[in-house]
Coordinates of N, CA and C in Angstrom, one line a residue:
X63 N 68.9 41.4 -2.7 CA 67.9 40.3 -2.7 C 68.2 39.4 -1.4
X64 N 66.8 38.7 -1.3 CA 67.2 37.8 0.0 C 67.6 36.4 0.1
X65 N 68.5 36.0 1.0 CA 69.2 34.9 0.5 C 68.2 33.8 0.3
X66 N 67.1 33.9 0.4 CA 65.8 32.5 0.2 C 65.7 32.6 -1.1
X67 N 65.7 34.3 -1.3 CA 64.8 34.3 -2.8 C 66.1 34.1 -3.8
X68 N 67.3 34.7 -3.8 CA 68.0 34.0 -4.5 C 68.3 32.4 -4.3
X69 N 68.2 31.6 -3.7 CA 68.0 30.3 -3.2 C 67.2 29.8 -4.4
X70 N 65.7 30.5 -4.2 CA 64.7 29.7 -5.1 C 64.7 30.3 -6.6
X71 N 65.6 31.6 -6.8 CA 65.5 31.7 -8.3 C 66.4 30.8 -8.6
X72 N 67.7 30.2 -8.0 CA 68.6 29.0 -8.6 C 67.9 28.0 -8.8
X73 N 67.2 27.5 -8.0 CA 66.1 26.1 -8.2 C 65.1 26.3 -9.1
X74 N 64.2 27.6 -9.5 CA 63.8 27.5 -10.6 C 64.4 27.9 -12.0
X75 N 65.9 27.8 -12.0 CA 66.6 28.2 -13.2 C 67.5 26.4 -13.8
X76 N 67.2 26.2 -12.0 CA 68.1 24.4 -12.3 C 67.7 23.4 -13.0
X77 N 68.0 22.7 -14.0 CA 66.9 21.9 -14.8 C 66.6 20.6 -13.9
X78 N 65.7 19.6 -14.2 CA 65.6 18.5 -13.8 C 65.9 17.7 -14.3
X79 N 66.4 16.4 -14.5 CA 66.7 15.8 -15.6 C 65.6 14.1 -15.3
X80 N 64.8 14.4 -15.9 CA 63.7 13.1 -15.8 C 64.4 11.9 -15.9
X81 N 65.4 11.5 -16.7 CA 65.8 10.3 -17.0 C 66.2 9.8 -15.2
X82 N 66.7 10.2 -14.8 CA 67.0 10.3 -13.2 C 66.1 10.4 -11.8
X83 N 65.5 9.8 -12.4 CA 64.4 10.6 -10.9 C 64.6 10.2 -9.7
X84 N 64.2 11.7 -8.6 CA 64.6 11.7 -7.3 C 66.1 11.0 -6.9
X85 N 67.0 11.1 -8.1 CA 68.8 11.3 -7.9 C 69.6 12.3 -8.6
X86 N 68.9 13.5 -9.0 CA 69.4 14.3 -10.1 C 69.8 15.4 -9.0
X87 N 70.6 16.1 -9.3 CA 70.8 17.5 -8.6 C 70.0 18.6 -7.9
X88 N 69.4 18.6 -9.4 CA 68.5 19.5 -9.2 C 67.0 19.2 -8.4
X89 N 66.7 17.8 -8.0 CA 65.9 17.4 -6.9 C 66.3 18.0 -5.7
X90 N 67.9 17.1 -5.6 CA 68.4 17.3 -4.0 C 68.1 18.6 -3.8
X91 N 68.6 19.5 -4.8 CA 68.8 21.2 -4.4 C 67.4 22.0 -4.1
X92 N 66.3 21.2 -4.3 CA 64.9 21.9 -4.2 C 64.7 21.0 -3.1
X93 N 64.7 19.9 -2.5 CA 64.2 19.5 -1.2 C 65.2 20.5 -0.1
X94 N 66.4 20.0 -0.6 CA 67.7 21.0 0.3 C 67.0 22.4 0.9
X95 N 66.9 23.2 -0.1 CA 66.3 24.9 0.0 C 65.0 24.6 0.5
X96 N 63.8 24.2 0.1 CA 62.7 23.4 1.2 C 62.7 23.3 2.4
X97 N 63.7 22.8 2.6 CA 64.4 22.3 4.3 C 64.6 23.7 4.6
X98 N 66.2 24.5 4.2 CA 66.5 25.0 5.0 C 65.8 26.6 5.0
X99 N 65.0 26.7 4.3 CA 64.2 27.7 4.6 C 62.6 27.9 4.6
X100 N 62.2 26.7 5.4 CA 60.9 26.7 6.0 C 60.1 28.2 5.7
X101 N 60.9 28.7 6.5 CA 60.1 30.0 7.1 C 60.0 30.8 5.7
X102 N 60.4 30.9 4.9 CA 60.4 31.5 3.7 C 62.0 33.0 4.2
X103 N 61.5 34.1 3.6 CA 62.7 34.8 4.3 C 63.1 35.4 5.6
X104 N 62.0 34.8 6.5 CA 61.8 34.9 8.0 C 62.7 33.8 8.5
X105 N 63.5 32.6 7.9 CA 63.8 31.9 7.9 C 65.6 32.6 9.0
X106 N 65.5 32.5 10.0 CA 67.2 32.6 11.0 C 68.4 31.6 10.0
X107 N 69.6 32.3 10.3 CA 70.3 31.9 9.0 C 71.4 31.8 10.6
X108 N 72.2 30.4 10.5 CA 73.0 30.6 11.7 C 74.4 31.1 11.2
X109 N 74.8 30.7 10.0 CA 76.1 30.9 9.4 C 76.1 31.8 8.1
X110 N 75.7 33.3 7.9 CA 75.0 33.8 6.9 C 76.6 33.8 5.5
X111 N 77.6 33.5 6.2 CA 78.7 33.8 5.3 C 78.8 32.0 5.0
X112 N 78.6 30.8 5.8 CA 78.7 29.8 5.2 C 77.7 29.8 4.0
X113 N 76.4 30.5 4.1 CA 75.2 29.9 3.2 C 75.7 31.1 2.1
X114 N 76.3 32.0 2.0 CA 76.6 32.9 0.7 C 77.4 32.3 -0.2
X115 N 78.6 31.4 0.5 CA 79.5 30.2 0.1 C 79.0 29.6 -0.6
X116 N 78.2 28.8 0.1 CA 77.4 28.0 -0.3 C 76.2 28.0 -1.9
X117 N 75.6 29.0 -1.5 CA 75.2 30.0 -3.2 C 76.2 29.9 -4.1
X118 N 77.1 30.4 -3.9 CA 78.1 31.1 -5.1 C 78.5 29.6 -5.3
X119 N 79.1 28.5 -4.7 CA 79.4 27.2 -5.1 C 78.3 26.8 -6.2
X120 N 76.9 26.7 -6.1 CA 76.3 26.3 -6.1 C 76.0 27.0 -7.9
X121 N 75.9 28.4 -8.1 CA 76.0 29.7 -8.4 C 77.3 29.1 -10.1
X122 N 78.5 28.4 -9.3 CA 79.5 27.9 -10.4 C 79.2 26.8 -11.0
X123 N 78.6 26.0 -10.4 CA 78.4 24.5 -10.7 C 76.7 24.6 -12.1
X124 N 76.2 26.1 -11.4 CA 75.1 25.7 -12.2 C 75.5 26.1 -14.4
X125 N 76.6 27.4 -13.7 CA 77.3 27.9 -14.9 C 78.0 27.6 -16.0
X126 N 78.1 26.1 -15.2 CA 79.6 25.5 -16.0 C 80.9 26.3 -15.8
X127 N 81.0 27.3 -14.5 CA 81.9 28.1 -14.1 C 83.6 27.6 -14.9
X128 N 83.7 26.4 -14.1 CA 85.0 25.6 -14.5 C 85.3 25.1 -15.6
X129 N 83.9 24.2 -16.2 CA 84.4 23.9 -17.5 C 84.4 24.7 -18.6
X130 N 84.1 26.1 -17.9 CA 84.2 27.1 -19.5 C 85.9 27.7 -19.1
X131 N 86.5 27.4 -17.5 CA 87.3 28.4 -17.1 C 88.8 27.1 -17.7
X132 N 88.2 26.1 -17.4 CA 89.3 25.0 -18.3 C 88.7 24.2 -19.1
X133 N 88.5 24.3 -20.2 CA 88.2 23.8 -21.2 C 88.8 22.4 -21.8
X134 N 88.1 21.4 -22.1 CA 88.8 20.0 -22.5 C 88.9 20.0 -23.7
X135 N 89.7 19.1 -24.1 CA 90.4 19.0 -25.6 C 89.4 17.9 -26.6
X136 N 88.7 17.0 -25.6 CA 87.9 16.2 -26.0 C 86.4 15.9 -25.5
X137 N 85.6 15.8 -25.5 CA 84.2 15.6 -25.0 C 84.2 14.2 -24.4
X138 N 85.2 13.4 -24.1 CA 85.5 11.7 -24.2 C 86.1 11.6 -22.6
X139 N 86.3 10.5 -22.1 CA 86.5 10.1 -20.7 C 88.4 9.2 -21.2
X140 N 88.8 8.9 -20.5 CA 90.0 8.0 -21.1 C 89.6 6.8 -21.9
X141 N 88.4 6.2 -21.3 CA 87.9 5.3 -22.0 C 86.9 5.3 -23.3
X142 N 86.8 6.5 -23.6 CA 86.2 7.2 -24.9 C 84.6 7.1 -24.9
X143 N 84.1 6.9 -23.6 CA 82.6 6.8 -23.3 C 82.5 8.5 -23.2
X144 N 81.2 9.0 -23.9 CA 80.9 10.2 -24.4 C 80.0 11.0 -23.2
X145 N 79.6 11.9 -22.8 CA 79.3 12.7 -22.0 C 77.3 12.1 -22.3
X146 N 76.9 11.8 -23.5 CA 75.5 11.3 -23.8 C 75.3 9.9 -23.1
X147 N 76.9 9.1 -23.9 CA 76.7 7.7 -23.1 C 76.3 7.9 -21.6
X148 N 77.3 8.2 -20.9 CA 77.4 8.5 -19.5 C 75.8 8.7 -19.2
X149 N 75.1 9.0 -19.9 CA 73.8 10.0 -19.4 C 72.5 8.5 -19.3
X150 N 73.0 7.8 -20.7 CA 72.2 7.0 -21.0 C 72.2 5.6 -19.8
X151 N 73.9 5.3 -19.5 CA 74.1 4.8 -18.8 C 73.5 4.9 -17.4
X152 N 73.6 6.2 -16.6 CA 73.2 6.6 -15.3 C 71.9 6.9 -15.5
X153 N 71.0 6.3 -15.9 CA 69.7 7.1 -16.5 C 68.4 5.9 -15.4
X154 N 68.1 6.1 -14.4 CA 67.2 5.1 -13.6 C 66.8 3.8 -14.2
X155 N 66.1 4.0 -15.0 CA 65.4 2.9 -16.4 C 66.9 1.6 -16.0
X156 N 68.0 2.2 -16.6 CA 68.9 1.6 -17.0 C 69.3 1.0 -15.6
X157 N 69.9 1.6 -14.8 CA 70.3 1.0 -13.5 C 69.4 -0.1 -13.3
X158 N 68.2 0.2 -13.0 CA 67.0 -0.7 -12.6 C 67.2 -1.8 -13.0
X159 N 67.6 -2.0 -14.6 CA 67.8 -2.6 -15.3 C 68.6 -4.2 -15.3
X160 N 70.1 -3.0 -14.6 CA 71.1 -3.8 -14.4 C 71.2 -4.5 -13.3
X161 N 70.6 -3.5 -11.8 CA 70.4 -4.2 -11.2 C 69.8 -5.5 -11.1
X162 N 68.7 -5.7 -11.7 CA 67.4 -6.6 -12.0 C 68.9 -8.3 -12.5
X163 N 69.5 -7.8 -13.4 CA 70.4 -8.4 -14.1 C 71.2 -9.0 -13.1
X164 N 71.9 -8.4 -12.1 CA 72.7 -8.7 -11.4 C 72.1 -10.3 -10.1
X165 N 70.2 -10.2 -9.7 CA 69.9 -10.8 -9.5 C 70.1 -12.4 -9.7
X166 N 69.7 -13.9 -9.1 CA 69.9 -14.8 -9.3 C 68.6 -15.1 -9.7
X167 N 68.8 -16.1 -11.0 CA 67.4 -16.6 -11.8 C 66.6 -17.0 -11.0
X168 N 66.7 -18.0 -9.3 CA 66.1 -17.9 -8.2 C 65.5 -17.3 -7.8
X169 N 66.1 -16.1 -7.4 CA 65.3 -15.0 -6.3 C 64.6 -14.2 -7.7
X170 N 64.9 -14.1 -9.0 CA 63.9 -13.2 -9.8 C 62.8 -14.3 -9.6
X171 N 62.8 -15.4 -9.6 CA 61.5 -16.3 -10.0 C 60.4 -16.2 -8.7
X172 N 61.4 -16.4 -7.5 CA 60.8 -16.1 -6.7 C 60.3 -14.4 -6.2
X173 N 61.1 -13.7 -6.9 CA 59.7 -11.7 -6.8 C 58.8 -12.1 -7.7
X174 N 58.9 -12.5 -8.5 CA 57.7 -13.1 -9.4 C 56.6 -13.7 -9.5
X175 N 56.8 -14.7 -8.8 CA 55.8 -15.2 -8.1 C 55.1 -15.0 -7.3
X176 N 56.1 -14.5 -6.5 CA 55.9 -14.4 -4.5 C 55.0 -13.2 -4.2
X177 N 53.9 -13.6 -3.2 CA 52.8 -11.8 -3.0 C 53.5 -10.9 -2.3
X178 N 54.3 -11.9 -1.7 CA 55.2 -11.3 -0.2 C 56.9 -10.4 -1.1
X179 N 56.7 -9.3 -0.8 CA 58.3 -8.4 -0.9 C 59.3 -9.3 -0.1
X180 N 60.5 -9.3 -1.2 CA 61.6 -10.9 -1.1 C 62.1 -10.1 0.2
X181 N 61.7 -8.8 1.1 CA 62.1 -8.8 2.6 C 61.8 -9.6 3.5
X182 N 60.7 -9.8 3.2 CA 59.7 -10.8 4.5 C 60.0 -11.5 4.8
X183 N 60.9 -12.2 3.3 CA 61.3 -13.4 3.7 C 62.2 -14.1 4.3
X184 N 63.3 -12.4 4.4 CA 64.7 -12.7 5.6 C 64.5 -12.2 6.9
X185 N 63.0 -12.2 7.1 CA 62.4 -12.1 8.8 C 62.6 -13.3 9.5

């Protein structure tokens, strides 16, 4: 097979994970492959043994290669936040969130009001 089209069967086997958008993996890895093979499989390969590398990395990570090859004793972090938390936590909605939080009751009042994006206003 050709290294594009295996390329693009990994990206259509990669899930997306909505809660994440445009920071999930499986984005990066479909703009990535996009990029580097324009041409489809006409596409010049300058390093054909780094990009095989590169697959098979790619190839382990989609597998859960390692966590099936070392297995944990717990589904828990040291801090006992759960592999779901974690999800819910990093989840766009949420950041946004916190971000927004991290803001001063000033400058929210003023995005709120103001027509002008609070950039303009450190012109």
């Amino acid at each position: 097979a050709s290294r594009s089209g295996r390329f693009l069967r990994l990206c259509e086997e990669w899930p997306v994970e909505e809660t994440k958008r445009q920071r999930d993996l499986g984005s990066v890895l479909r703009q990535r492959v996009a990029q580097a093979f324009r041409e489809g499989e006409n596409t010049p390969i300058s390093d054909p043994e780094a990009c095989d590398q590169m697959y098979e990395s790619l190839v382990r990570i989609h597998t859960n290669f390692y966590k099936n090859k070392y297995p944990r004793l717990k589904d828990t972090t040291f801090t006992g936040v759960t592999v779901e938390d974690c999800r819910v936590i990093l989840a766009t909605d949420i950041l946004k969130q916190m971000e927004d939080m991290k803001k001063g009751t000033w400058k929210r009042l003023r995005e709120k009001f103001s027509a002008k994006k609070p950039e303009e206003d450190l012109k």
